[in-house]
Amino acid sequence: MPKPKAPHERNALASGPEHKEAGLQLKGRIWLEKDGQTFLSWGRVVLLERIAEHGTLAAAARSMDMSYSHAWNLVKQMNQLAGKPLVEKQAGGKKGGGAYLTPSGEKARDEFWRLVKQFQGWVDQRKIK
Amino acid sequence: MPKPKAPHERNALASGPEHKEAGLQLKGRIWLEKDGQTFLSWGRVVLLERIAEHGTLAAAARSMDMSYSHAWNLVKQMNQLAGKPLVEKQAGGKKGGGAYLTPSGEKARDEFWRLVKQFQGWVDQRKIK
DNA sequence: GTGCGTTATGTTTTTTATGATATAACGCTA
DNA sequence: TAGCGTTATATCATAAAAAACATAACGCAC
């Protein structure tokens, strides 16, 4: 069973397995800040994806072993920093309520994954001596 | 007075000031792992530099507001993961003792800064829409 | 109106990382 | 041998992050 990763190591991109035999891996992570505060990061964008997938904030949080309150805080901050909501929610109503991505939310998700993909490309082409 | 940075945000490279007016910044950090454990990172390599500069582990730690025991643990782990010492130390002796970088240590430092510089280049050329 | 599962929000607890503290050993100097 | 500032090492305390927990409010369905 693999040792659980430390928080700062989670969601990190790694150089490809071709370097594995050396036991030496280049790792890294990127994120976006707005006005000095974390806006989008790997975990946050996965959360956006899970919300789109599950339709509720509670189920999204459960699906990634995140506490509901933490997920709620992240969404609150993302919405606030974006200036407009990335996620809209409803308390009560049919099936108790729910949450979904706005077009801005989908765009943010796509843009971030685009950046991550570019970064992964950069990492992969590094040769570690 | 600027808000102190959270641990996971420290030592992060940022996209240049040309993006600052948008309030949106791409940030990132990289590190090297060996056998799944952190081997070299920004803070660790700064520590190597300070050791070379000050000649003792104690002074190096002081100079970067790091506890001696933490610095000692980092050096121990770096030496161990490298397979050969990056830092050699002497307890006692002229002036009480000291520490210095081995050629391997100097090389590790230089290689890491080279990687960081390349990464900074990559970050700088990202255009954030 | 009751029940249901959700969102909303605050408080408490746990975990993790790091710094602080304490003590011993080391090896030169005088 | 005594003194010095260092390395060596373990333990304790603190701070930050995250999870856990506890309620309340919401709005549809019945």
GROMACS .gro file of C-alpha atoms (C1' of nucleotides) in nm:
model
  318
    1MET     CA    1   0.000   0.000   0.000
    2PRO     CA    2   0.152   0.328  -0.108
    3LYS     CA    3   0.230   0.586   0.154
    4PRO     CA    4  -0.030   0.862   0.146
    5LYS     CA    5   0.103   1.181  -0.001
    6ALA     CA    6   0.172   1.483   0.210
    7PRO     CA    7  -0.062   1.774   0.143
    8HIS     CA    8   0.193   1.980  -0.042
    9GLU     CA    9   0.271   1.685  -0.264
   10ARG     CA   10  -0.082   1.606  -0.362
   11ASN     CA   11  -0.209   1.688  -0.705
   12ALA     CA   12   0.140   1.727  -0.832
   13LEU     CA   13   0.238   1.661  -1.187
   14ALA     CA   14   0.531   1.433  -1.233
   15SER     CA   15   0.776   1.365  -1.505
   16GLY     CA   16   0.686   1.054  -1.697
   17PRO     CA   17   0.770   0.699  -1.600
   18GLU     CA   18   1.068   0.703  -1.832
   19HIS     CA   19   1.261   0.864  -1.550
   20LYS     CA   20   1.138   0.627  -1.289
   21GLU     CA   21   1.422   0.383  -1.316
   22ALA     CA   22   1.658   0.650  -1.196
   23GLY     CA   23   1.436   0.698  -0.893
   24LEU     CA   24   1.453   1.070  -0.962
   25GLN     CA   25   1.140   1.254  -1.061
   26LEU     CA   26   1.069   1.612  -1.146
   27LYS     CA   27   0.743   1.717  -0.987
   28GLY     CA   28   0.548   2.036  -0.984
   29ARG     CA   29   0.218   2.204  -0.943
   30ILE     CA   30   0.061   2.520  -1.071
   31TRP     CA   31  -0.230   2.733  -0.964
   32LEU     CA   32  -0.392   3.064  -1.037
   33GLU     CA   33  -0.414   3.346  -0.790
   34LYS     CA   34  -0.636   3.648  -0.801
   35ASP     CA   35  -0.534   3.946  -0.594
   36GLY     CA   36  -0.290   3.725  -0.409
   37GLN     CA   37  -0.542   3.461  -0.312
   38THR     CA   38  -0.562   3.111  -0.453
   39PHE     CA   39  -0.831   3.109  -0.718
   40LEU     CA   40  -0.796   2.784  -0.912
   41SER     CA   41  -0.584   2.483  -0.832
   42TRP     CA   42  -0.592   2.116  -0.913
   43GLY     CA   43  -0.817   2.024  -0.622
   44ARG     CA   44  -1.051   2.313  -0.676
   45VAL     CA   45  -1.101   2.232  -1.041
   46VAL     CA   46  -1.159   1.866  -0.968
   47LEU     CA   47  -1.426   1.986  -0.730
   48LEU     CA   48  -1.586   2.186  -1.010
   49GLU     CA   49  -1.584   1.875  -1.225
   50ARG     CA   50  -1.741   1.662  -0.958
   51ILE     CA   51  -2.014   1.918  -0.902
   52ALA     CA   52  -2.098   1.907  -1.272
   53GLU     CA   53  -2.090   1.530  -1.257
   54HIS     CA   54  -2.297   1.471  -0.944
   55GLY     CA   55  -2.531   1.765  -0.940
   56THR     CA   56  -2.488   1.839  -0.571
   57LEU     CA   57  -2.212   1.988  -0.366
   58ALA     CA   58  -2.254   1.722  -0.098
   59ALA     CA   59  -2.213   1.432  -0.340
   60ALA     CA   60  -1.919   1.603  -0.511
   61ALA     CA   61  -1.742   1.647  -0.179
   62ARG     CA   62  -1.814   1.289  -0.076
   63SER     CA   63  -1.681   1.158  -0.406
   64MET     CA   64  -1.341   1.310  -0.340
   65ASP     CA   65  -1.323   1.249   0.036
   66MET     CA   66  -1.358   1.615   0.110
   67SER     CA   67  -1.567   1.751   0.392
   68TYR     CA   68  -1.878   1.932   0.284
   69SER     CA   69  -1.787   2.245   0.473
   70HIS     CA   70  -1.447   2.258   0.306
   71ALA     CA   71  -1.602   2.216  -0.036
   72TRP     CA   72  -1.855   2.483   0.044
   73ASN     CA   73  -1.583   2.724   0.149
   74LEU     CA   74  -1.385   2.659  -0.167
   75VAL     CA   75  -1.685   2.722  -0.387
   76LYS     CA   76  -1.766   3.036  -0.196
   77GLN     CA   77  -1.416   3.169  -0.246
   78MET     CA   78  -1.400   3.074  -0.611
   79ASN     CA   79  -1.729   3.247  -0.681
   80GLN     CA   80  -1.616   3.551  -0.493
   81LEU     CA   81  -1.276   3.578  -0.658
   82ALA     CA   82  -1.423   3.519  -1.003
   83GLY     CA   83  -1.650   3.818  -0.954
   84LYS     CA   84  -1.935   3.610  -1.088
   85PRO     CA   85  -2.054   3.265  -0.982
   86LEU     CA   86  -1.881   2.962  -1.126
   87VAL     CA   87  -2.122   2.741  -0.933
   88GLU     CA   88  -2.487   2.808  -0.862
   89LYS     CA   89  -2.672   2.623  -0.591
   90GLN     CA   90  -3.020   2.574  -0.463
   91ALA     CA   91  -3.111   2.486  -0.105
   92GLY     CA   92  -3.433   2.292  -0.086
   93GLY     CA   93  -3.664   2.210  -0.373
   94LYS     CA   94  -3.693   1.901  -0.585
   95LYS     CA   95  -3.470   1.631  -0.444
   96GLY     CA   96  -3.356   1.862  -0.170
   97GLY     CA   97  -3.154   2.096  -0.382
   98GLY     CA   98  -2.845   2.086  -0.596
   99ALA     CA   99  -2.555   2.266  -0.758
  100TYR     CA  100  -2.430   2.310  -1.112
  101LEU     CA  101  -2.161   2.487  -1.308
  102THR     CA  102  -2.239   2.811  -1.483
  103PRO     CA  103  -2.087   2.874  -1.827
  104SER     CA  104  -1.817   3.073  -1.648
  105GLY     CA  105  -1.749   2.772  -1.433
  106GLU     CA  106  -1.714   2.544  -1.731
  107LYS     CA  107  -1.483   2.792  -1.895
  108ALA     CA  108  -1.266   2.822  -1.585
  109ARG     CA  109  -1.240   2.446  -1.564
  110ASP     CA  110  -1.141   2.413  -1.928
  111GLU     CA  111  -0.888   2.692  -1.915
  112PHE     CA  112  -0.721   2.548  -1.611
  113TRP     CA  113  -0.694   2.201  -1.757
  114ARG     CA  114  -0.546   2.358  -2.067
  115LEU     CA  115  -0.276   2.518  -1.854
  116VAL     CA  116  -0.215   2.195  -1.667
  117LYS     CA  117  -0.177   2.007  -1.990
  118GLN     CA  118   0.079   2.257  -2.112
  119PHE     CA  119   0.264   2.228  -1.786
  120GLN     CA  120   0.260   1.851  -1.807
  121GLY     CA  121   0.414   1.887  -2.150
  122TRP     CA  122   0.689   2.103  -2.011
  123VAL     CA  123   0.760   1.862  -1.729
  124ASP     CA  124   0.768   1.564  -1.963
  125GLN     CA  125   1.028   1.714  -2.188
  126ARG     CA  126   1.271   1.795  -1.908
  127LYS     CA  127   1.558   1.556  -1.901
  128ILE     CA  128   1.688   1.490  -1.555
  129LYS     CA  129   2.053   1.423  -1.560
  130MET     CA  130   0.244   4.511   0.534
  131PRO     CA  131   0.191   4.216   0.311
  132LYS     CA  132   0.003   3.918   0.443
  133PRO     CA  133   0.246   3.636   0.522
  134LYS     CA  134   0.228   3.357   0.270
  135ALA     CA  135   0.080   3.022   0.355
  136PRO     CA  136   0.333   2.738   0.359
  137HIS     CA  137   0.213   2.585   0.035
  138GLU     CA  138   0.239   2.919  -0.137
  139ARG     CA  139   0.590   2.995  -0.029
  140ASN     CA  140   0.875   2.974  -0.270
  141ALA     CA  141   0.639   2.982  -0.561
  142LEU     CA  142   0.733   3.121  -0.896
  143ALA     CA  143   0.488   3.370  -1.039
  144SER     CA  144   0.411   3.499  -1.381
  145GLY     CA  145   0.568   3.839  -1.436
  146PRO     CA  146   0.426   4.174  -1.330
  147GLU     CA  147   0.286   4.226  -1.678
  148HIS     CA  148  -0.013   4.021  -1.569
  149LYS     CA  149  -0.055   4.197  -1.240
  150GLU     CA  150  -0.300   4.455  -1.362
  151ALA     CA  151  -0.548   4.176  -1.433
  152GLY     CA  152  -0.513   4.061  -1.075
  153LEU     CA  153  -0.469   3.712  -1.213
  154GLN     CA  154  -0.137   3.536  -1.171
  155LEU     CA  155  -0.011   3.199  -1.275
  156LYS     CA  156   0.196   3.050  -0.997
  157GLY     CA  157   0.381   2.727  -0.956
  158ARG     CA  158   0.653   2.538  -0.789
  159ILE     CA  159   0.870   2.243  -0.877
  160TRP     CA  160   1.078   1.997  -0.681
  161LEU     CA  161   1.267   1.675  -0.725
  162GLU     CA  162   1.172   1.349  -0.562
  163LYS     CA  163   1.379   1.040  -0.518
  164ASP     CA  164   1.198   0.716  -0.454
  165GLY     CA  165   0.886   0.914  -0.377
  166GLN     CA  166   1.044   1.140  -0.118
  167THR     CA  167   1.120   1.507  -0.157
  168PHE     CA  168   1.485   1.541  -0.244
  169LEU     CA  169   1.540   1.898  -0.361
  170SER     CA  170   1.304   2.192  -0.339
  171TRP     CA  171   1.336   2.567  -0.330
  172GLY     CA  172   1.381   2.587   0.045
  173ARG     CA  173   1.622   2.297   0.060
  174VAL     CA  174   1.844   2.443  -0.208
  175VAL     CA  175   1.843   2.784  -0.044
  176LEU     CA  176   1.960   2.601   0.266
  177LEU     CA  177   2.246   2.448   0.069
  178GLU     CA  178   2.340   2.794  -0.050
  179ARG     CA  179   2.335   2.941   0.295
  180ILE     CA  180   2.552   2.660   0.427
  181ALA     CA  181   2.808   2.737   0.159
  182GLU     CA  182   2.781   3.102   0.245
  183HIS     CA  183   2.800   3.088   0.623
  184GLY     CA  184   3.013   2.782   0.681
  185THR     CA  185   2.795   2.642   0.958
  186LEU     CA  186   2.457   2.476   0.963
  187ALA     CA  187   2.352   2.682   1.264
  188ALA     CA  188   2.427   3.014   1.097
  189ALA     CA  189   2.265   2.901   0.773
  190ALA     CA  190   1.945   2.808   0.956
  191ARG     CA  191   1.945   3.133   1.150
  192SER     CA  192   1.990   3.334   0.832
  193MET     CA  193   1.667   3.199   0.689
  194ASP     CA  194   1.464   3.185   1.011
  195MET     CA  195   1.469   2.810   1.016
  196SER     CA  196   1.515   2.608   1.331
  197TYR     CA  197   1.845   2.430   1.359
  198SER     CA  198   1.678   2.095   1.409
  199HIS     CA  199   1.469   2.138   1.095
  200ALA     CA  200   1.774   2.233   0.894
  201TRP     CA  201   1.962   1.938   1.035
  202ASN     CA  202   1.681   1.701   0.940
  203LEU     CA  203   1.666   1.841   0.587
  204VAL     CA  204   2.039   1.798   0.539
  205LYS     CA  205   2.025   1.448   0.678
  206GLN     CA  206   1.752   1.352   0.436
  207MET     CA  207   1.919   1.515   0.138
  208ASN     CA  208   2.245   1.336   0.209
  209GLN     CA  209   2.065   1.010   0.250
  210LEU     CA  210   1.856   1.039  -0.065
  211ALA     CA  211   2.152   1.152  -0.271
  212GLY     CA  212   2.337   0.835  -0.173
  213LYS     CA  213   2.642   1.043  -0.104
  214PRO     CA  214   2.676   1.352   0.113
  215LEU     CA  215   2.589   1.689  -0.035
  216VAL     CA  216   2.693   1.852   0.291
  217GLU     CA  217   2.972   1.749   0.519
  218LYS     CA  218   2.990   1.865   0.876
  219GLN     CA  219   3.228   1.865   1.164
  220ALA     CA  220   3.128   1.877   1.530
  221GLY     CA  221   3.392   2.042   1.738
  222GLY     CA  222   3.729   2.162   1.623
  223LYS     CA  223   3.850   2.501   1.515
  224LYS     CA  224   3.574   2.755   1.584
  225GLY     CA  225   3.352   2.482   1.717
  226GLY     CA  226   3.285   2.307   1.393
  227GLY     CA  227   3.125   2.378   1.061
  228ALA     CA  228   2.962   2.255   0.747
  229TYR     CA  229   3.031   2.287   0.378
  230LEU     CA  230   2.905   2.169   0.044
  231THR     CA  231   3.071   1.881  -0.128
  232PRO     CA  232   3.119   1.896  -0.506
  233SER     CA  233   2.800   1.686  -0.530
  234GLY     CA  234   2.624   1.945  -0.321
  235GLU     CA  235   2.736   2.226  -0.545
  236LYS     CA  236   2.626   2.034  -0.848
  237ALA     CA  237   2.284   1.958  -0.701
  238ARG     CA  238   2.238   2.324  -0.621
  239ASP     CA  239   2.335   2.435  -0.969
  240GLU     CA  240   2.120   2.176  -1.142
  241PHE     CA  241   1.818   2.270  -0.940
  242TRP     CA  242   1.853   2.640  -1.007
  243ARG     CA  243   1.889   2.559  -1.374
  244LEU     CA  244   1.556   2.376  -1.362
  245VAL     CA  245   1.395   2.659  -1.170
  246LYS     CA  246   1.517   2.908  -1.424
  247GLN     CA  247   1.370   2.704  -1.706
  248PHE     CA  248   1.044   2.678  -1.519
  249GLN     CA  249   1.040   3.051  -1.461
  250GLY     CA  250   1.082   3.094  -1.835
  251TRP     CA  251   0.787   2.869  -1.901
  252VAL     CA  252   0.569   3.054  -1.651
  253ASP     CA  253   0.666   3.391  -1.793
  254GLN     CA  254   0.564   3.304  -2.143
  255ARG     CA  255   0.216   3.182  -2.049
  256LYS     CA  256  -0.048   3.430  -2.145
  257ILE     CA  257  -0.341   3.430  -1.912
  258LYS     CA  258  -0.656   3.517  -2.095
  259DG     C1'  259  -4.792   2.072   0.773
  260DT     C1'  260  -4.434   1.672   0.773
  261DG     C1'  261  -4.055   1.460   0.572
  262DC     C1'  262  -3.663   1.458   0.287
  263DG     C1'  263  -3.199   1.569   0.123
  264DT     C1'  264  -2.992   1.943   0.018
  265DT     C1'  265  -2.744   2.404   0.111
  266DA     C1'  266  -2.570   2.728   0.479
  267DT     C1'  267  -2.281   2.830   0.868
  268DG     C1'  268  -2.037   2.809   1.286
  269DT     C1'  269  -1.780   2.540   1.632
  270DT     C1'  270  -1.487   2.178   1.777
  271DT     C1'  271  -1.148   1.830   1.703
  272DT     C1'  272  -0.772   1.613   1.465
  273DT     C1'  273  -0.384   1.603   1.193
  274DT     C1'  274   0.035   1.777   1.013
  275DA     C1'  275   0.417   2.065   0.979
  276DT     C1'  276   0.724   2.342   1.196
  277DG     C1'  277   0.954   2.578   1.552
  278DA     C1'  278   1.131   2.582   2.037
  279DT     C1'  279   1.375   2.374   2.389
  280DA     C1'  280   1.703   2.081   2.624
  281DT     C1'  281   2.113   1.809   2.659
  282DA     C1'  282   2.508   1.564   2.511
  283DA     C1'  283   2.921   1.503   2.232
  284DC     C1'  284   3.283   1.683   1.959
  285DG     C1'  285   3.750   1.868   1.884
  286DC     C1'  286   4.030   2.257   1.869
  287DT     C1'  287   4.247   2.643   2.161
  288DA     C1'  288   4.478   2.828   2.534
  289DT     C1'  289   4.190   2.059   3.171
  290DA     C1'  290   3.837   2.427   3.088
  291DG     C1'  291   3.600   2.682   2.757
  292DC     C1'  292   3.390   2.771   2.325
  293DG     C1'  293   3.057   2.724   1.943
  294DT     C1'  294   2.948   2.389   1.679
  295DT     C1'  295   2.701   1.939   1.545
  296DA     C1'  296   2.380   1.564   1.707
  297DT     C1'  297   1.942   1.412   1.873
  298DA     C1'  298   1.517   1.372   2.116
  299DT     C1'  299   1.122   1.571   2.310
  300DC     C1'  300   0.781   1.923   2.363
  301DA     C1'  301   0.499   2.318   2.214
  302DT     C1'  302   0.272   2.587   1.872
  303DA     C1'  303   0.035   2.709   1.452
  304DA     C1'  304  -0.197   2.613   1.033
  305DA     C1'  305  -0.489   2.330   0.759
  306DA     C1'  306  -0.832   2.019   0.718
  307DA     C1'  307  -1.182   1.725   0.880
  308DA     C1'  308  -1.561   1.627   1.186
  309DC     C1'  309  -1.959   1.763   1.396
  310DA     C1'  310  -2.378   2.010   1.493
  311DT     C1'  311  -2.776   2.295   1.364
  312DA     C1'  312  -3.058   2.570   1.101
  313DA     C1'  313  -3.289   2.702   0.673
  314DC     C1'  314  -3.466   2.594   0.229
  315DG     C1'  315  -3.831   2.441  -0.095
  316DC     C1'  316  -4.055   2.074  -0.320
  317DA     C1'  317  -4.355   1.639  -0.262
  318DC     C1'  318  -4.686   1.405  -0.026
   0.00000   0.00000   0.00000
